[in-house]
Every structure is written in structure tokens, then in C-alpha cells.
Amino acid sequence: ETAAFPYTTQKPTPGMMAYENIQFQLIDTPPISRQYADPALLDLLRRTDIVMVMVDLLADPIGQYEEIMGILHDYRIYSPQCRLPENLPKRPFIRKVLVVVNKMDRMEDQESLEIFRELSGIEQPCLGLSAKTGMKVPRLSEILFSLAEIVRVYTKRPGKEADLTTPFILSAGSTLEELAARIHNEFASKLKYARIWGRGVRDGQMVQKNYVMQDGNITEFFI
Ligand SMILES: Nc1nc2c(ncn2[C@@H]2O[C@H](COP(=O)(O)OP(=O)(O)OP(=O)(O)O)[C@@H](O)[C@H]2O)c(=O)[nH]1
Ligand SMILES: [Mg+2]
């Protein structure tokens, strides 16, 4: 739901964003500001994978960015790029932050975005887009995919085709053994080797349990 007046979004509202054959769950939230930052909402942010900070290019984006980051810091939510204060009373919540600068409707706005980047000294990943014209909106799902640090892998039976519509999602760096364990605990202990197709391997290359799965790999298990 959108409207020209503020406080349209009153409670966290989930939605999905497609990226190739997977979907990200996005949660649209009410705004936060120095006047009103709902502690329950900040608690939700502490538990998300990626915090997307939306700022409006046409309404003091640097002020908005600094205000939001300040509130996140008050709740001990820090992006991996931030230097942590030395005297934190409790453990910090390190959360990836993506800053999205919206309302880049015109070509000239590119320059304003550069000024925003320079003057804010922003260290987090930052994407300028226009929800209105759709400019750079497809880039958003690509950036979310790379920030998520996940790989999509597929399994097949010998002599059969893999089902490429329903990948297993693993965190980047996961091994063949971890994929096997995801399918069945017992499977991981019985696993002898696998054949792999896709990025970084010869077609049907034999690999061991410690092989690090790559995005798009197709796997045939041998037990
Ligand atoms: N020019 C322009 N206007 C936009 C763009 N995206 C959103 N808007 C307008 O900005 C206004 C606010 O949009 P919302 O989606 O309600 O913004 P919000 O931040 O969710 O606002 P609240 O839910 O009220 O906190 C609406 O009038 C939108 O039409 C854009 O890319 N360019
Ligand atoms: Mg809203």
C-alpha cells in the first residue's frame, strides 16, 4: 500500500520478491524516526538477514540515512562495515544493511545520488532506483541475492534429469556433506562421493564430502 501522506504502512507487512527461481521474503515496515521508533519493530530488525534502509532522494537523504543508522546503533544493530564502539553494554547485532535511495525518476538524479554517496560517506552497499519508473528495480533482487551469500544446488538420480525449479538453499561455503545432511542425516554418514555438474567443475566430476558447493551445482550422490 502506498500513499502521498506518511504513516500509510502501520504494521510489518510481508511480500515476496522473485529472483530467478527463488523468492526473497521482504517485510515492509512502518517508518522509524527519532520521533517514533517502535521497540518491537527494532527487535524484528535485529532478527532479519538483511536490513534494507529506504531513503527518499528528494527529502534530505543524508539526514534520513544518518537518523536511521543512529537509531539502529541505539538498538545495537550494526552493519559489518561499522566500527563497533568499545564500551557496548551488551552484545551487538551485526546485520547486513542495504541502503536504497528511492525516487531516482530522472537522469539528473544520478548526480544527486553521487553527491549523497560522497557527503554521507556511506560504507554500506547502496542502490539508487525509482519505484515509479522501475529504473534499477531488477538490480535490487540481484543485490539481495549476492548479499544473502547463499547458493542454489540441485540433486538428481543417476540417468535422470535434475529438477531445476526447486533448489536446495545453502549458505555459501557449505560442503557436499552439509547438503547430504540437509536431505537426510543418515545419508551424510553413508555418503561415499558425488558427481557434480555446473560451475567450477568438469561435467560429472567426482568430489568428496568436503567439496564446497557452488551456486547452480547439480549433484548425484553415491552411497
Ligand atoms: N516520484 C516518485 N514518487 C514515489 C516513488 N516511489 C514512491 N513514490 C511516492 O511516494 C509516496 C509514498 O510512498 P509509500 O510507498 O507510501 O512510502 P512509505 O515510505 O511506505 O510511506 P509510509 O508507509 O507512509 O511510511 C507515494 O505518493 C508514492 O507514489 C518514486 O520512485 N518516485
Ligand atoms: Mg509504506
Short mmCIF file of C-alpha atoms and ligand atoms in Angstrom, two decimals:
data_model
loop_
_atom_site.label_atom_id
_atom_site.label_comp_id
_atom_site.label_asym_id
_atom_site.label_seq_id
_atom_site.Cartn_x
_atom_site.Cartn_y
_atom_site.Cartn_z
CA GLU A 1 0.00 0.00 0.00
CA THR A 2 1.34 3.46 -0.89
CA ALA A 3 0.05 6.97 -0.40
CA ALA A 4 1.31 10.52 -0.70
CA PHE A 5 0.88 11.08 3.02
CA PRO A 6 3.06 9.45 5.72
CA TYR A 7 2.13 6.57 8.08
CA THR A 8 0.39 4.52 5.39
CA THR A 9 2.15 1.33 6.42
CA GLN A 10 1.09 0.72 10.00
CA LYS A 11 2.32 -2.79 10.67
CA PRO A 12 5.03 -5.04 9.23
CA THR A 13 3.65 -6.49 6.01
CA PRO A 14 5.31 -9.42 4.25
CA GLY A 15 5.68 -9.72 0.50
CA MET A 16 7.79 -11.74 -1.89
CA MET A 17 10.40 -10.66 -4.44
CA ALA A 18 11.41 -13.11 -7.16
CA TYR A 19 14.99 -13.68 -8.18
CA GLU A 20 15.30 -16.21 -11.00
CA ASN A 21 13.99 -19.48 -9.48
CA ILE A 22 13.85 -18.38 -5.83
CA GLN A 23 11.96 -15.80 -3.80
CA PHE A 24 13.02 -13.43 -1.06
CA GLN A 25 10.63 -12.54 1.69
CA LEU A 26 10.56 -8.78 2.15
CA ILE A 27 8.82 -7.19 5.11
CA ASP A 28 7.57 -3.67 4.54
CA THR A 29 7.56 -1.82 7.83
CA PRO A 30 6.14 1.36 9.28
CA PRO A 31 8.65 4.23 9.20
CA ILE A 32 11.09 4.77 12.02
CA SER A 33 12.32 8.17 13.08
CA ARG A 34 13.67 9.95 16.13
CA GLN A 35 10.07 10.93 16.94
CA TYR A 36 8.88 7.36 16.83
CA ALA A 37 10.87 4.15 16.76
CA ASP A 38 8.78 1.16 17.86
CA PRO A 39 10.96 -1.13 20.03
CA ALA A 40 9.07 -4.19 18.73
CA LEU A 41 10.00 -3.17 15.19
CA LEU A 42 13.64 -2.71 16.13
CA ASP A 43 13.53 -6.16 17.70
CA LEU A 44 12.27 -7.52 14.37
CA LEU A 45 15.16 -5.81 12.58
CA ARG A 46 17.61 -7.49 14.97
CA ARG A 47 16.40 -10.85 13.69
CA THR A 48 16.36 -10.24 9.93
CA ASP A 49 19.06 -11.32 7.48
CA ILE A 50 19.30 -8.00 5.68
CA VAL A 51 18.04 -4.61 6.78
CA MET A 52 17.01 -2.52 3.79
CA VAL A 53 17.07 1.18 4.63
CA MET A 54 14.91 3.16 2.21
CA VAL A 55 15.71 6.84 1.87
CA ASP A 56 13.98 9.44 -0.28
CA LEU A 57 16.34 11.22 -2.67
CA LEU A 58 14.07 14.27 -2.70
CA ALA A 59 13.83 14.76 1.08
CA ASP A 60 17.23 15.19 2.75
CA PRO A 61 18.56 11.67 2.07
CA ILE A 62 21.72 12.25 4.13
CA GLY A 63 19.67 13.33 7.14
CA GLN A 64 17.42 10.30 6.76
CA TYR A 65 20.35 7.93 6.39
CA GLU A 66 22.12 9.30 9.45
CA GLU A 67 18.93 9.29 11.50
CA ILE A 68 18.12 5.66 10.68
CA MET A 69 21.67 4.43 11.24
CA GLY A 70 21.72 6.30 14.55
CA ILE A 71 18.51 4.58 15.69
CA LEU A 72 19.85 1.17 14.59
CA HIS A 73 23.01 1.82 16.59
CA ASP A 74 20.96 2.80 19.65
CA TYR A 75 19.49 -0.69 19.47
CA ARG A 76 22.98 -2.16 18.97
CA ILE A 77 22.29 -3.11 15.35
CA TYR A 78 25.46 -2.55 13.33
CA SER A 79 26.33 -3.32 9.73
CA PRO A 80 29.51 -5.37 9.16
CA GLN A 81 31.15 -2.18 7.81
CA CYS A 82 30.61 -0.20 11.03
CA ARG A 83 33.31 0.16 13.62
CA LEU A 84 31.86 -1.01 16.93
CA PRO A 85 32.03 1.29 19.95
CA GLU A 86 34.37 -0.06 22.60
CA ASN A 87 32.05 0.29 25.57
CA LEU A 88 28.99 -1.60 24.34
CA PRO A 89 26.96 -2.72 27.38
CA LYS A 90 25.75 -5.93 25.67
CA ARG A 91 26.46 -7.91 22.55
CA PRO A 92 25.88 -6.16 19.21
CA PHE A 93 23.58 -7.44 16.47
CA ILE A 94 25.63 -7.48 13.29
CA ARG A 95 23.19 -7.23 10.39
CA LYS A 96 23.83 -6.62 6.72
CA VAL A 97 22.44 -3.27 5.67
CA LEU A 98 21.45 -2.29 2.13
CA VAL A 99 20.66 1.37 1.60
CA VAL A 100 18.16 2.00 -1.18
CA VAL A 101 17.81 5.57 -2.41
CA ASN A 102 14.37 5.86 -3.97
CA LYS A 103 12.72 8.38 -6.34
CA MET A 104 15.54 8.48 -8.91
CA ASP A 105 12.94 9.25 -11.59
CA ARG A 106 15.11 11.43 -13.85
CA MET A 107 18.55 11.08 -15.46
CA GLU A 108 19.84 14.06 -13.49
CA ASP A 109 19.17 12.22 -10.25
CA GLN A 110 22.29 10.15 -10.87
CA GLU A 111 24.33 13.20 -9.90
CA SER A 112 22.34 13.71 -6.69
CA LEU A 113 22.99 10.07 -5.84
CA GLU A 114 26.73 10.60 -6.28
CA ILE A 115 26.56 13.63 -4.01
CA PHE A 116 24.66 11.56 -1.45
CA ARG A 117 27.32 8.84 -1.59
CA GLU A 118 30.17 11.32 -1.22
CA LEU A 119 28.76 13.52 1.51
CA SER A 120 27.24 10.73 3.60
CA GLY A 121 30.48 8.76 3.47
CA ILE A 122 28.29 5.68 3.22
CA GLU A 123 30.14 2.40 3.68
CA GLN A 124 27.21 0.02 3.25
CA PRO A 125 26.08 -1.23 -0.16
CA CYS A 126 23.84 1.40 -1.72
CA LEU A 127 21.47 1.24 -4.70
CA GLY A 128 19.69 4.16 -6.33
CA LEU A 129 16.41 3.30 -8.03
CA SER A 130 12.97 4.58 -8.91
CA ALA A 131 9.98 2.59 -7.73
CA LYS A 132 7.92 4.84 -10.01
CA THR A 133 9.75 4.33 -13.33
CA GLY A 134 11.19 0.92 -12.44
CA MET A 135 14.74 2.17 -13.06
CA LYS A 136 17.22 -0.27 -11.44
CA VAL A 137 14.45 -2.17 -9.66
CA PRO A 138 15.57 -5.50 -11.21
CA ARG A 139 19.03 -4.81 -9.80
CA LEU A 140 17.56 -4.95 -6.29
CA SER A 141 16.92 -8.69 -6.36
CA GLU A 142 20.41 -9.30 -7.78
CA ILE A 143 21.98 -7.34 -4.95
CA LEU A 144 19.83 -9.13 -2.37
CA PHE A 145 20.98 -12.45 -3.81
CA SER A 146 24.64 -11.51 -3.55
CA LEU A 147 24.21 -10.06 -0.04
CA ALA A 148 22.37 -13.17 1.11
CA GLU A 149 25.51 -15.26 0.43
CA ILE A 150 23.56 -18.35 -0.48
CA VAL A 151 23.97 -21.00 -3.16
CA ARG A 152 21.26 -22.89 -5.00
CA VAL A 153 22.03 -26.53 -5.60
CA TYR A 154 20.08 -29.36 -7.19
CA THR A 155 20.08 -33.10 -6.84
CA LYS A 156 19.47 -35.75 -9.45
CA ARG A 157 19.29 -39.52 -9.64
CA PRO A 158 21.65 -41.39 -11.99
CA GLY A 159 20.29 -41.37 -15.52
CA LYS A 160 17.58 -38.81 -14.65
CA GLU A 161 17.35 -35.08 -15.24
CA ALA A 162 17.66 -32.67 -12.31
CA ASP A 163 14.62 -30.63 -11.27
CA LEU A 164 15.95 -27.10 -11.71
CA THR A 165 12.82 -25.41 -10.40
CA THR A 166 13.29 -26.31 -6.74
CA PRO A 167 16.83 -25.75 -5.48
CA PHE A 168 18.15 -26.54 -2.04
CA ILE A 169 19.30 -23.27 -0.49
CA LEU A 170 22.56 -23.45 1.47
CA SER A 171 24.74 -20.76 2.92
CA ALA A 172 27.77 -20.06 0.74
CA GLY A 173 30.71 -22.21 1.80
CA SER A 174 28.54 -25.25 2.60
CA THR A 175 30.01 -28.60 1.70
CA LEU A 176 28.66 -31.64 -0.08
CA GLU A 177 28.33 -33.31 3.31
CA GLU A 178 26.17 -30.46 4.57
CA LEU A 179 23.93 -30.80 1.53
CA ALA A 180 23.61 -34.53 2.18
CA ALA A 181 22.75 -33.88 5.83
CA ARG A 182 20.04 -31.46 4.74
CA ILE A 183 18.42 -34.27 2.77
CA HIS A 184 18.79 -36.93 5.46
CA ASN A 185 21.06 -37.26 8.50
CA GLU A 186 21.90 -40.87 7.81
CA PHE A 187 22.60 -40.01 4.21
CA ALA A 188 25.52 -37.77 5.19
CA SER A 189 27.26 -40.54 7.15
CA LYS A 190 26.80 -43.13 4.39
CA LEU A 191 27.87 -40.80 1.60
CA LYS A 192 30.91 -42.02 -0.33
CA TYR A 193 31.24 -39.41 -3.07
CA ALA A 194 29.20 -37.45 -5.57
CA ARG A 195 29.32 -36.42 -9.17
CA ILE A 196 28.86 -32.72 -9.82
CA TRP A 197 27.79 -30.66 -12.82
CA GLY A 198 27.91 -26.88 -13.21
CA ARG A 199 30.19 -24.03 -12.23
CA GLY A 200 33.83 -24.74 -11.39
CA VAL A 201 33.79 -28.46 -12.18
CA ARG A 202 34.15 -30.77 -15.16
CA ASP A 203 30.81 -32.32 -16.12
CA GLY A 204 30.19 -35.24 -13.80
CA GLN A 205 33.37 -34.64 -11.84
CA MET A 206 33.74 -36.85 -8.77
CA VAL A 207 34.02 -34.94 -5.49
CA GLN A 208 34.34 -35.81 -1.81
CA LYS A 209 32.39 -34.80 1.28
CA ASN A 210 34.45 -31.66 1.79
CA TYR A 211 33.67 -30.25 -1.68
CA VAL A 212 32.36 -26.68 -1.34
CA MET A 213 29.06 -26.39 -3.19
CA GLN A 214 28.83 -23.68 -5.86
CA ASP A 215 25.68 -21.87 -6.96
CA GLY A 216 23.94 -23.92 -9.65
CA ASN A 217 25.70 -27.20 -8.95
CA ILE A 218 23.80 -30.37 -9.81
CA THR A 219 24.68 -33.31 -7.59
CA GLU A 220 24.40 -37.05 -7.97
CA PHE A 221 25.06 -38.91 -4.70
CA PHE A 222 26.75 -42.27 -4.34
CA ILE A 223 26.44 -44.15 -1.05
N1 LIG B 1 8.44 10.42 -7.68
C1 LIG B 1 8.41 9.25 -7.06
N2 LIG B 1 7.49 9.03 -6.10
C2 LIG B 1 7.47 7.83 -5.50
C3 LIG B 1 8.40 6.80 -5.83
N3 LIG B 1 8.15 5.73 -5.04
C4 LIG B 1 7.12 6.08 -4.24
N4 LIG B 1 6.71 7.35 -4.52
C5 LIG B 1 5.61 8.08 -3.89
O1 LIG B 1 5.94 8.35 -2.55
C6 LIG B 1 4.76 8.38 -1.74
C7 LIG B 1 4.96 7.49 -0.52
O2 LIG B 1 5.01 6.15 -0.93
P1 LIG B 1 4.84 4.98 0.13
O3 LIG B 1 5.10 3.70 -0.55
O4 LIG B 1 3.54 5.15 0.84
O5 LIG B 1 6.05 5.34 1.10
P2 LIG B 1 6.35 4.73 2.53
O6 LIG B 1 7.73 5.10 2.85
O7 LIG B 1 5.98 3.29 2.57
O8 LIG B 1 5.38 5.56 3.46
P3 LIG B 1 4.65 5.10 4.81
O9 LIG B 1 4.15 3.72 4.63
O10 LIG B 1 3.53 6.08 4.93
O11 LIG B 1 5.65 5.22 5.88
C8 LIG B 1 3.62 7.95 -2.65
O12 LIG B 1 2.96 9.12 -3.08
C9 LIG B 1 4.33 7.28 -3.81
O13 LIG B 1 3.59 7.39 -5.01
C10 LIG B 1 9.37 7.07 -6.86
O14 LIG B 1 10.21 6.26 -7.23
N5 LIG B 1 9.32 8.32 -7.43
MG MG B 2 4.75 2.21 3.47
#
